[in-house]
Structures are given as structure tokens and as C-alpha cells.
Coordinates of C-alpha atoms in Angstrom, one line a residue:
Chain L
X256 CA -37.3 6.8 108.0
X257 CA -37.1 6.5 111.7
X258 CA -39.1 3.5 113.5
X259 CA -40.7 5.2 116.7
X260 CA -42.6 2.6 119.4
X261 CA -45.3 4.4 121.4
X262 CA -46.9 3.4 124.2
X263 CA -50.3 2.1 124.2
X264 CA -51.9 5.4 125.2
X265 CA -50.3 7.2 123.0
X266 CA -51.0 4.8 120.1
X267 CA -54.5 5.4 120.9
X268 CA -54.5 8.7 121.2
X269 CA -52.5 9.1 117.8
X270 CA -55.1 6.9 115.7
X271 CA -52.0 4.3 115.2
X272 CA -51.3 1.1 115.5
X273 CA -47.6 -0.8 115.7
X274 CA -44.9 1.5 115.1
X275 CA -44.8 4.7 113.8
X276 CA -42.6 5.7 111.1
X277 CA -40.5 9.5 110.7
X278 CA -39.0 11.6 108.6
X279 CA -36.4 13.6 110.6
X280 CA -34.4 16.0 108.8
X281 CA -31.3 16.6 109.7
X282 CA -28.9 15.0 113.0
X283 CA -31.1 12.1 114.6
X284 CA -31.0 13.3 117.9
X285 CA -34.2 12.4 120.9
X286 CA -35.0 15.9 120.3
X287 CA -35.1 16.0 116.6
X288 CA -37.0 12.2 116.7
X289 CA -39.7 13.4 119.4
X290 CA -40.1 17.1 117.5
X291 CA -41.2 15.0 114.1
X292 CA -43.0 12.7 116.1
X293 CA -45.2 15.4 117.4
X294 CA -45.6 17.4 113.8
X295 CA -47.3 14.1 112.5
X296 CA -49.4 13.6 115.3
X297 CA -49.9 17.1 117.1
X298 CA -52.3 15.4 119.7
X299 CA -49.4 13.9 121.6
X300 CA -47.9 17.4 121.8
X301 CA -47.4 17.9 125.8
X302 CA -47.9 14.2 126.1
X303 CA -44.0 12.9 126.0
X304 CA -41.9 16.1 127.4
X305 CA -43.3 19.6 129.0
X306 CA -44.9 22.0 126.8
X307 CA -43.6 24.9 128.4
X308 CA -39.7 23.5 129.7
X309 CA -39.7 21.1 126.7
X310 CA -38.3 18.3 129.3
X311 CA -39.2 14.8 129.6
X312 CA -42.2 13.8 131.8
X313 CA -41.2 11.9 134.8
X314 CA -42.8 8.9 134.2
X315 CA -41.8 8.8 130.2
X316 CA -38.9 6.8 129.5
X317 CA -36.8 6.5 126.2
X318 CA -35.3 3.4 125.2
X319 CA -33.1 2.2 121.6
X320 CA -30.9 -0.9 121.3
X321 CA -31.3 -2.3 124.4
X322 CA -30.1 1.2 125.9
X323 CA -32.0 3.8 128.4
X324 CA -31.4 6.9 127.0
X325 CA -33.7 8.7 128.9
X326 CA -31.3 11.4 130.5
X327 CA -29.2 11.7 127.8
X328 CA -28.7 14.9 126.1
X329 CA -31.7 15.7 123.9
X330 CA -29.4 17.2 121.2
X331 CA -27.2 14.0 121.5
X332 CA -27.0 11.8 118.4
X333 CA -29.4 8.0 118.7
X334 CA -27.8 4.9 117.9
X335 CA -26.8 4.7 114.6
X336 CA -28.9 1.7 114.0
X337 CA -32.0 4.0 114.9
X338 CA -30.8 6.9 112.6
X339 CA -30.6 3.9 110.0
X340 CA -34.4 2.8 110.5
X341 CA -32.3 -0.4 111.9
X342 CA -34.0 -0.6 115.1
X343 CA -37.0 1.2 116.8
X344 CA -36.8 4.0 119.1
X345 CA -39.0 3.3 122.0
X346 CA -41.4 5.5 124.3
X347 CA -42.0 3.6 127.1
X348 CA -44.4 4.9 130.4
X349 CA -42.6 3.9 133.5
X350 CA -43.0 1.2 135.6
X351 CA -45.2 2.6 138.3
X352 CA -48.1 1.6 140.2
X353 CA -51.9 2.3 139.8
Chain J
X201 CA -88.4 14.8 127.1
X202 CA -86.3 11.7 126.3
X203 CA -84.7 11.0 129.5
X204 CA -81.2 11.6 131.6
X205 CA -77.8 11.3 131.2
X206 CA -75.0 10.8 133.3
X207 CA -71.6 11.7 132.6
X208 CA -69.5 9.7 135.4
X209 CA -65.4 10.2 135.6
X210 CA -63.8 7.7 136.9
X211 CA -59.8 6.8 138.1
X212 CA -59.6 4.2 135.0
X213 CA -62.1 5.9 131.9
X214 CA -65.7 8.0 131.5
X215 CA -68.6 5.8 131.6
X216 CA -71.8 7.3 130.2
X217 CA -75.3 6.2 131.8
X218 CA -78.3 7.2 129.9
X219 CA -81.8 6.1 131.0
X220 CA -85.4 7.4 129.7
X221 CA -87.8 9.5 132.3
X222 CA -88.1 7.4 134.3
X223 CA -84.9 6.8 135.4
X224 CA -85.2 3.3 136.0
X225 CA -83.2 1.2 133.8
X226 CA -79.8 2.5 132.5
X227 CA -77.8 1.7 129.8
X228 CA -74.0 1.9 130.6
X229 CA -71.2 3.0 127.8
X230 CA -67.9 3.2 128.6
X231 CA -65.4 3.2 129.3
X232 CA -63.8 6.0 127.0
X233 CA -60.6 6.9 127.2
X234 CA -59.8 3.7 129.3
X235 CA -56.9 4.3 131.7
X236 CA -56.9 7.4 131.9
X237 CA -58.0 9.7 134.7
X238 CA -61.5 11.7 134.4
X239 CA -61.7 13.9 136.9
X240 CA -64.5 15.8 135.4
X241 CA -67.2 15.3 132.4
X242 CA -69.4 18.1 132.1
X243 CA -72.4 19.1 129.5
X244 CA -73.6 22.5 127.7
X245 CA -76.4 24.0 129.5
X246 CA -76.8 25.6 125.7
X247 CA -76.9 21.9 124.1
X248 CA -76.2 18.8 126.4
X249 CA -74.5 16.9 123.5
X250 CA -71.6 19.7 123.7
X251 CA -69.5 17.6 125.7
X252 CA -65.9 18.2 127.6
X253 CA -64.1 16.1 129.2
X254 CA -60.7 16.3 131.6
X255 CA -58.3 13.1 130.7
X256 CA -55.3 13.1 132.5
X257 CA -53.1 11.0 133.9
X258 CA -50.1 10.7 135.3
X259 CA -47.4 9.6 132.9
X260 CA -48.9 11.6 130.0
X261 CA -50.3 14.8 131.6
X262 CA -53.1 16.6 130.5
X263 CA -55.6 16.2 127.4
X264 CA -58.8 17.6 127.3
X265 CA -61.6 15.7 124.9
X266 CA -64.5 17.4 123.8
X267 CA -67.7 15.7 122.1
X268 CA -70.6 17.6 119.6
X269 CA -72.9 14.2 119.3
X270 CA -73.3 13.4 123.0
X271 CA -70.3 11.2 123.4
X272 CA -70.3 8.9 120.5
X273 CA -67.4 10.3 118.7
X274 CA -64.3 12.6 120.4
X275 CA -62.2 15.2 119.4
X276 CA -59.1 16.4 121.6
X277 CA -59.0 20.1 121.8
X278 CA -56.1 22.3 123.6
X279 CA -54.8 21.8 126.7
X280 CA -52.2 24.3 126.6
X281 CA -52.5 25.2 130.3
X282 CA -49.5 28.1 130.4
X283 CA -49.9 30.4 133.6
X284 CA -49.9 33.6 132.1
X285 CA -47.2 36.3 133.0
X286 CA -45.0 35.9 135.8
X287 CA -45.6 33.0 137.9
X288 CA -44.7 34.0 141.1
X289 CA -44.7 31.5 144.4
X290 CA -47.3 30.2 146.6
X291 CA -47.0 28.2 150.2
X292 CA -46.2 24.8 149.8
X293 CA -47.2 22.3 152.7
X294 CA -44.0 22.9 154.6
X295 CA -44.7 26.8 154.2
X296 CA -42.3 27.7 151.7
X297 CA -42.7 29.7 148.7
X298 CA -43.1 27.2 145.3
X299 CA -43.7 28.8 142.0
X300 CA -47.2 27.9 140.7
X301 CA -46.9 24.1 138.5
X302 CA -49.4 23.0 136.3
X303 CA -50.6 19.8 137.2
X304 CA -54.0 18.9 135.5
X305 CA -57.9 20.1 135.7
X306 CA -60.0 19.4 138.1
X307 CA -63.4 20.9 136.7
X308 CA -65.2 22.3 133.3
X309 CA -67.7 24.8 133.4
X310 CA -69.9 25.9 130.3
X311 CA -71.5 28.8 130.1
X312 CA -75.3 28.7 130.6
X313 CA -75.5 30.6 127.3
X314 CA -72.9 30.6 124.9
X315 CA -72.1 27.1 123.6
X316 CA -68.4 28.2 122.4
X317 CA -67.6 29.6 126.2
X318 CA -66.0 27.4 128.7
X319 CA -64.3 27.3 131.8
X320 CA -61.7 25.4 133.5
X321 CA -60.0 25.1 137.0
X322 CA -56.3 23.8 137.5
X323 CA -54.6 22.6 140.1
X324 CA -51.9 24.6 140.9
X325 CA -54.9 26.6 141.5
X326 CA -55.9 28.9 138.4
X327 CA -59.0 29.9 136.0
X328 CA -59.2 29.3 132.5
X329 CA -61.3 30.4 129.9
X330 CA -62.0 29.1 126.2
X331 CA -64.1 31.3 123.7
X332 CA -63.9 28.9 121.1
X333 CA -65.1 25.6 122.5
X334 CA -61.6 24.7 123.8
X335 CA -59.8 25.0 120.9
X336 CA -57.6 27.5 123.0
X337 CA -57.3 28.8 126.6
X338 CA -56.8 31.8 128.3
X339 CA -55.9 32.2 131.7
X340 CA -58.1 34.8 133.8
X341 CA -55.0 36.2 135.6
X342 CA -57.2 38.6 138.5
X343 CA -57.2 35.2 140.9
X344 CA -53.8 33.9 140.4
X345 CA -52.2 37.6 141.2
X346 CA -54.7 38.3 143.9
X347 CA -52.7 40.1 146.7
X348 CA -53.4 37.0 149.0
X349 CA -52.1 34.1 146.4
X350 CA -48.5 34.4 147.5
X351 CA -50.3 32.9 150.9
X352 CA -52.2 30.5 149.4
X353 CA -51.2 26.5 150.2
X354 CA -52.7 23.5 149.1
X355 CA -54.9 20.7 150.6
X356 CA -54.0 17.0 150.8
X357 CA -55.4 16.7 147.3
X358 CA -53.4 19.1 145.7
X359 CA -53.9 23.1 145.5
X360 CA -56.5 22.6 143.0
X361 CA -59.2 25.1 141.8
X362 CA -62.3 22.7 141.6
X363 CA -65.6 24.4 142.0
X364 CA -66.8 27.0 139.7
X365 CA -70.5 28.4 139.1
X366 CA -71.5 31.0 136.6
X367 CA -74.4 33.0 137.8
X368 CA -77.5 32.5 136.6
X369 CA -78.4 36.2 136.5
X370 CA -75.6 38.2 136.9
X371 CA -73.4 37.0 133.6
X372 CA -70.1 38.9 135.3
X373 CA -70.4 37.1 138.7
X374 CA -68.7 33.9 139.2
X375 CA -67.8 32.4 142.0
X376 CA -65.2 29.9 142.1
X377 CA -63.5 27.8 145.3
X378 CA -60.2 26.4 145.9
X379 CA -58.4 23.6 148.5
X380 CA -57.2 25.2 150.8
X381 CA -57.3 29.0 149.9
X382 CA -61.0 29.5 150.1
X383 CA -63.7 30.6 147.9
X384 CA -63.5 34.0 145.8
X385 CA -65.9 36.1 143.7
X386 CA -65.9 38.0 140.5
X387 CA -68.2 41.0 139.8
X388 CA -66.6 41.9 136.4
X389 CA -66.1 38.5 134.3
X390 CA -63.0 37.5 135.9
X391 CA -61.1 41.0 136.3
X392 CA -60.9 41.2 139.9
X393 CA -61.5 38.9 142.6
X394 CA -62.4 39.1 146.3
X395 CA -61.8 36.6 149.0
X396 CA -65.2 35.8 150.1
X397 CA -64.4 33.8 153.9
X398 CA -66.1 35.9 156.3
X399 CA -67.5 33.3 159.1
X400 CA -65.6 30.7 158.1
X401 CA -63.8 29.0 160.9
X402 CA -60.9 26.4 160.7
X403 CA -59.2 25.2 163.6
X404 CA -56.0 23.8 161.6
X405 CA -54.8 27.1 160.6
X406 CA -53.0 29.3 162.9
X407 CA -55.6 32.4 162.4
X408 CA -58.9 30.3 162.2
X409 CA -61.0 33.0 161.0
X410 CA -58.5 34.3 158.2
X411 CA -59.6 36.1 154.9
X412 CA -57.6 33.0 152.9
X413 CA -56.6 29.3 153.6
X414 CA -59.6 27.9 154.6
X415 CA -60.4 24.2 152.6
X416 CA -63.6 24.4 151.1
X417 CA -64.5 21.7 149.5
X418 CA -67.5 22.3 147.3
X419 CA -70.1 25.1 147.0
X420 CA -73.8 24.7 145.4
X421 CA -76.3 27.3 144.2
X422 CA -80.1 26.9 143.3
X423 CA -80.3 29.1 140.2
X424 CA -83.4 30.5 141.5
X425 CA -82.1 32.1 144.0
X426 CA -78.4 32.8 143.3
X427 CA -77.5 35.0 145.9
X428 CA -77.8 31.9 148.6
X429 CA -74.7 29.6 148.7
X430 CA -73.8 26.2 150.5
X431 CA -71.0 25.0 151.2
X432 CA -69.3 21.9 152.2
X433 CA -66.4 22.8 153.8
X434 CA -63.5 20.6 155.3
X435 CA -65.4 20.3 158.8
X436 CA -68.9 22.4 158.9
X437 CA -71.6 23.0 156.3
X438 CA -72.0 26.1 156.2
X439 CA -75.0 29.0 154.4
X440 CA -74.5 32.6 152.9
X441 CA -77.5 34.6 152.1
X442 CA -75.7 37.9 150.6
X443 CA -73.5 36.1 147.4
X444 CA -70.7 34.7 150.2
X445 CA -70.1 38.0 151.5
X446 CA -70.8 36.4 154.7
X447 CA -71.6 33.2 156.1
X448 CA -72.9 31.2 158.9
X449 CA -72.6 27.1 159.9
X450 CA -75.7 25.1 159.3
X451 CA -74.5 21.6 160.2
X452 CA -77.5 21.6 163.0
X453 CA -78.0 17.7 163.5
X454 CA -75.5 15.9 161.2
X455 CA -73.7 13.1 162.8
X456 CA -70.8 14.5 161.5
X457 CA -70.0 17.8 159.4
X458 CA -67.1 16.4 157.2
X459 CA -67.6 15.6 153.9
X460 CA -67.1 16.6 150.3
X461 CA -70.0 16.4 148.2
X462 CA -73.4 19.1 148.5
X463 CA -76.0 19.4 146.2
X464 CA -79.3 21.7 145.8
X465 CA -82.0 20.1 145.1
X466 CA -83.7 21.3 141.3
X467 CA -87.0 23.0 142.2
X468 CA -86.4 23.6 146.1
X469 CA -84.3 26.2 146.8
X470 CA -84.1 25.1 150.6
X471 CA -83.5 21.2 150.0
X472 CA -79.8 20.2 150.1
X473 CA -77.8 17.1 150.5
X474 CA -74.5 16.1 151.7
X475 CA -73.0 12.9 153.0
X476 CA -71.0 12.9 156.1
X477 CA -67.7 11.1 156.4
X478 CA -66.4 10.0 159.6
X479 CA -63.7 12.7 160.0
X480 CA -60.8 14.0 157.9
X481 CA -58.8 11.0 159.3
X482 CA -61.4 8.4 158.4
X483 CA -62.6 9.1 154.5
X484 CA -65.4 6.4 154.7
X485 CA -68.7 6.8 155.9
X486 CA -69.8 6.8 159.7
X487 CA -70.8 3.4 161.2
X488 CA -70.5 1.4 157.8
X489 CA -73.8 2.7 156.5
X490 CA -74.1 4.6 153.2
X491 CA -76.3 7.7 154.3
X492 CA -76.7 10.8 152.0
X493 CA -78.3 13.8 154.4
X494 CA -81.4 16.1 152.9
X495 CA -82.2 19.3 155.1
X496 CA -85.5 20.6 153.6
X497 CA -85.1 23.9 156.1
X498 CA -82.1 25.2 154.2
X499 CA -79.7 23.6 157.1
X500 CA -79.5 22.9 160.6
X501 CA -82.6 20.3 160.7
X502 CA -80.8 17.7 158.5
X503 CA -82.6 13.8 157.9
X504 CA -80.5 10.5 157.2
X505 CA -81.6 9.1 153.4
X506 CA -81.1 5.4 153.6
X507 CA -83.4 3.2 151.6
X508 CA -82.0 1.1 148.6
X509 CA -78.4 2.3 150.1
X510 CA -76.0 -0.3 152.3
X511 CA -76.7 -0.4 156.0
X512 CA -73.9 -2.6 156.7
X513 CA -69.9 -2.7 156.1
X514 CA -69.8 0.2 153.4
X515 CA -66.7 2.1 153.7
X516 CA -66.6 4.4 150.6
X517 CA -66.5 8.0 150.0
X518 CA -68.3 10.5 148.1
X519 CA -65.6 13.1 146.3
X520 CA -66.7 17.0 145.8
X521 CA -67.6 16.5 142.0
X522 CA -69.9 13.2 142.3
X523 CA -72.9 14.3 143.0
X524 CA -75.4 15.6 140.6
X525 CA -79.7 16.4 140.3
X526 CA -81.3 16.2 137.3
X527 CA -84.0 18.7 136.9
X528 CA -86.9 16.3 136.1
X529 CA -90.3 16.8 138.5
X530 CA -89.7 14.9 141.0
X531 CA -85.8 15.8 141.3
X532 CA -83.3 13.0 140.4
X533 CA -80.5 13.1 142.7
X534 CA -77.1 11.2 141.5
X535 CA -74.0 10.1 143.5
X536 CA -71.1 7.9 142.7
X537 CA -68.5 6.2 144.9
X538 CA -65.1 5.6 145.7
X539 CA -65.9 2.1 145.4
X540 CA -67.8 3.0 142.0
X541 CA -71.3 2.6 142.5
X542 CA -73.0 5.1 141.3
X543 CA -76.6 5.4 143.0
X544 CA -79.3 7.3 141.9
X545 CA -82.9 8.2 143.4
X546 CA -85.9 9.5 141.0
X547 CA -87.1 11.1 143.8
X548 CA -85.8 13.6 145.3
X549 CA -83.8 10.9 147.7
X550 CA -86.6 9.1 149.4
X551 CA -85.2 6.1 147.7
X552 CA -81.9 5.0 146.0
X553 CA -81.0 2.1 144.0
X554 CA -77.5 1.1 142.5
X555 CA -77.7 1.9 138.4
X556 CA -74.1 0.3 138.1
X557 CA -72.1 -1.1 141.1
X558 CA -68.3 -1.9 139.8
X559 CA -67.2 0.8 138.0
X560 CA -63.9 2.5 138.5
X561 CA -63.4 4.7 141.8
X562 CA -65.3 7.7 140.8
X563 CA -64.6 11.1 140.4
X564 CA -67.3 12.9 139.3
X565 CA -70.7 12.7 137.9
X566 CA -73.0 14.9 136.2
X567 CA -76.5 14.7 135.1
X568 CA -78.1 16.5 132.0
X569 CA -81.6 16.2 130.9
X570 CA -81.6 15.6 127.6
X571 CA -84.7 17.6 125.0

């Protein structure tokens, strides 16, 4: 399973509370992670990346192991110790004012 | 009749104001959907507890929330907002072309007579249209590809679509209005549209009296008598007769013809209200004094409302989509602030009082009288 942190919005928005937990079959990649995420909880579809160009918001940031891996590669393999349920993979909103 | 309800958006949540006929205590509920942008809240004319609402906001875009009890419990609907087709460009500030960019909704509109029917206008500037209480949107393509779109450009606000009225008589007629393109009319559902500017007259563009790019702020109708039209535009308040085919200014006496907001009062067709703001340089209100405007001549012969409002060091604005009547007898007339107060009068605007003073900037409100 693969430990997902949301951002409070999102958590609300999703029913949840704390982390999130996902099956992702296959590679653990950002996309894979954020495609699962959104089959559980099809409310936060559009909410994290475009839901025409697929890409990240602007102001939605993607953090694992201490690391900002927001531009990466979406196809680009996580951390191992996220594809091992070791540590969380976070969605963060930006630091922005308002 | 039980009472009134107001539906008022706000920069930080919805807040929902409910008092009984008399309309002179309120209960306040709220906020929903805390932190999150409402920039409109609007109720079924078929049954006022079919509720939507536009959340968006700007790190997690746009969600659209829809209620069937009157607001105490929430489902999110679609808010799959695709332009339909090719996008093609319009004029950005600089006066480049910029293909069109979804960016979130500015106004809901539900049929007066179909309770699964609603309507929605975007910024980048584009109708919508739900069959099926929201739970999917169509895109009415006749406005976007309009032969003058390619020349359309946005406002300071964003080119956002933000007034839309169904006609009460005429079920294929709506007219709808956009910053700064102009308002625009449908004779056949949505089909095909026409540019309906004529008389309108705006210094800041290089043809003042164009057929597009004028900003029009807001437009009102008395469902009575459909056919008139006011609008509040970026400087001038201005009256059609003939369904915006043509129109003429009314701002007669104001201290100032700038302003967003304009409202028809319920049961007399010739009673509007506006409130003037100093001038598109100065978004507050002239002289520090809160004044909402009534003309009961239909324009021109305009009288400063004042009582229970502040007379001294008030700076705040009224936006386009916060204002509101009730239909009650006498008329309720609602606003709400940019410094979120949200004052209401029970009648017809002789006297105000504050129902709730320290609410989030406000957006928009609307009133629905409630069976």
C-alpha cells in the first residue's frame, strides 16, 4: 500500500482524515500514485493536476523523503521507501498568500 | 410563507442567512466549504432548496457543490468545464491572441422551470449548460465561436462570463453579459448569439461605440416586463426598452455612474438600485458614506438610500453578484460588502440594518423566498 498525505482541503473534500492509503498496480510512479488516488476518491479528480493536460496545478506541490519532486517526470519511479509504504507521499498546496 | 433566505458567497466559505417574514432577525450558518472561494450560490426558482454552489479556489481549481435540502447536507457534482471543439484565441490585455483557459465560474443560473436544468458562466468567458442537475456539462458553443470572440479581451477581473437571465416568457431567449466583450442574446436556446451594444459608449476603447468590448458589469430584468433591461456598466447606467437591441444612458443625477451592482425592484418594474463607487481608480464608495441609489422613474431621477447604512469612513465596495430582492410585499432588498457586511432593508430600501457585519469579503448574495 502506498501512504498518500493530502492537504487539508482535499481531506475534506475526500471524507478523510490522516493519510490515505493506495493500491497502485504496477511501477510507483507520481502518475500511477495520483491516478489511484483519484479512482478512490473521484471528487478530487481535476483537484491535483489539469483535467484536460493532465499537468500539475501551479500551486500543488509534491513532496516524499524530504525531496520536492514536483517537476519530476510523472512516469519517473518514487523513492523506493514510498513504493515500500516506508514513508508518505505528500500533496502539499503551495506557500502563497491569501 | 416561512420567511427568506440568503445565500451569501464569500472569499473564505458560503454563509447562509435565513430569517422568517419579517426579515428582522437572522440566523447565520456557515461557513461551508471554509477556505474556499464562492463566487456564486444560487437557488431553484422550481424548488429553493435545489441548491448550487461555485467553490473554487486557487490551488485546487474548480468544484461545483450542489444541495437538495436547502443547504444542510452537500453533494459535489461535475465540474468538467472542457471548451468544446477547437478553442481558438482571444485578445489578451496586451492585444495578443491567447487561446481560451478555463479558469473557474463566476455565476449559476436555474431554469425558472425545470429543476434538472442549469446554467453556468466561466471565465475565460463561455456558457454552460446541465440537463441533469449538474451531474454533467455541456458547453453552448454559438457564444464562444461568435464571429467577434477572436476580438474579445478581458477586464481587470478576468474575461469572465458573469451575468446570465433566462426569460421569463420567451424560454429560448437568454441574455447573458461578459467583462469586457459586452452583453449578447439568444433567440433559439443558445444556438446563435448576437452582440446586443448598440448605444453603448466607452471611452477606453479605441472605437467607443463598437459592436464588442464594451465592460458591462451587470444587467437586471423585472420579469414583468422582460423586454426592458438595465445595466450597470463600467461608467454609465444605462436602459433598453426593445430586449438590448438598443440602449440609452440613464445615470441622470448619480454622483457618480461607476459601479457594479443593479437590482430591480420585485413588484415595480420602474424601481432600480445601484451604488456608485468613486471611479474605476477608487473601488470604494464616494465621500466615505455607504449610499445604495433607488430611481423610482426607471432612471435619470435617482435618490441617495442612507438610513441604518455608515455615513462616515466606509470604504467598501459592492461586486456585480451581491445584490439581491426578495419578492416579499414590501420588497426586501439585500447587499453584501467587500468588507462583509451584508445589509438588508424590508422595505424596499427606505431603511437598512446590518444582519451580519464580519463576514468574509463578499461575493455574492442571493435571496429566495422560501414556501
Amino acid at each position: 500500500m502506498i501512504r498518500v498525505i493530502l492537504p487539508p482541503h482535499l481531506r475534506t473534500l475526500a471524507h478523510v482524515t490522516g493519510e490515505v492509503r493506495v493500491e497502485v498496480p504496477g511501477e510507483v510512479t507520481q502518475r500511477h500514485v495520483l491516478d489511484a488516488v483519484e479512482a478512490k476518491f473521484p471528487m478530487l479528480v481535476g483537484t491535483m493536476r489539469d483535467r484536460g493536460t493532465g499537468k500539475r496545478r501551479a500551486l500543488v506541490r509534491f513532496f516524499a523523503c524530504e525531496e520536492d519532486l514536483s517537476n519530476e517526470p510523472p512516469d519517473a519511479a518514487l523513492p523506493d521507501r514510498v513504493a515500500q509504504g516506508e514513508e508518505p507521499f505528500l500533496v502539499v498546496g503551495a506557500m502563497a498568500g491569501g | 410563507m416561512s420567511g427568506v433566505r440568503l445565500l451569501v458567497g464569500t472569499r473564505k466559505g458560503l454563509f447562509i442567512l435565513t430569517s422568517d417574514a419579517a426579515r428582522q432577525d437572522w440566523k447565520v450558518d456557515g461557513p461551508h466549504f471554509g477556505g474556499w472561494e464562492i463566487y456564486h450560490a444560487n437557488g431553484s426558482p422550481v424548488d429553493p432548496d435545489r441548491i448550487y454552489v461555485s467553490q473554487s479556489g486557487g490551488w485546487f481549481g474548480q468544484l461545483i457543490q450542489r444541495s437538495d435540502d436547502g443547504g444542510a447536507t452537500w453533494q459535489q457534482v461535475d465540474h468538467d468545464f472542457t471548451y468544446a471543439g477547437e478553442v481558438g484565441d482571444h485578445l489578451w490585455y496586451d492585444g495578443t491572441p491567447r487561446p481560451w483557459e478555463f479558469k473557474r465560474i463566476w455565476h449559476l443560473e436555474p431554469s425558472r422551470t425545470e429543476l434538472d436544468v442549469v446554467y453556468a458562466g466561466a471565465e475565460d468567458a463561455a456558457l454552460y449548460k446541465s440537463t441533469d442537475g449538474g451531474q454533467k456539462w455541456v458547453e453552448l458553443t454559438g457564444l464562444r465561436t461568435h464571429a467577434s470572440a477572436p476580438k474579445w479581451q478581458p477586464g481587470a477581473g478576468g474575461m469572465c462570463l458573469h451575468t446570465i437571465i433566462l426569460d421569463p416568457v420567451d424560454p429560448d431567449r437568454i441574455f447573458v453579459a461578459i467583462s469586457a466583450a459586452g452583453a449578447f442574446r439568444t433567440d433559439d436556446g443558445g444556438i446563435t448569439w448576437k452582440p446586443i451594444n448598440r448605444g453603448l459608449n466607452s471611452d477606453g476603447i479605441p472605437d467607443p461605440d463598437a459592436e464588442v468590448g464594451h465592460c458591462v458589469h451587470r444587467i437586471a430584468q423585472h420579469p414583468s416586463r422582460p423586454d426592458t433591461l438595465f445595466m450597470q456598466k463600467h461608467w454609465d447606467v444605462m436602459r433598453s426598452d426593445d430586449a438590448g437591441d438598443n440602449w440609452r444612458e440613464i445615470s441622470g443625477d448619480l454622483p457618480t455612474d461607476f459601479g457594479f451592482p443593479i437590482a430591480v425592484h420585485a413588484h415595480e418594474p420602474e424601481t432600480i438600485y445601484v451604488v456608485p463607487i468613486t471611479s474605476d481608480s477608487l473601488h470604494y464608495v464616494m465621500d466615505g458614506k455607504l449610499r445604495v441609489y433607488r430611481s423610482r422613474t426607471g432612471g435619470e431621477q435617482w435618490e441617495p438610500l442612507t438610513v441604518g447604512l455608515p455615513q462616515e469612513h466606509c470604504y467598501v465596495n459592492v461586486l456585480r453578484d451581491a445584490m439581491a430582492v426578495d419578492t416579499l410585499d414590501e420588497c426586501g432588498v439585500y447587499f453584501g460588502t467587500s468588507a462583509g457586511q451584508v445589509y438588508g432593508s424590508a422595505d424596499s430600501g427606505d431603511t437598512w440594518k446590518a444582519l451580519v457585519s464580519d463576514l468574509p469579503p463578499i461575493c455574492s448574495v442571493e435571496a429566495q423566498v422560501l414556501p
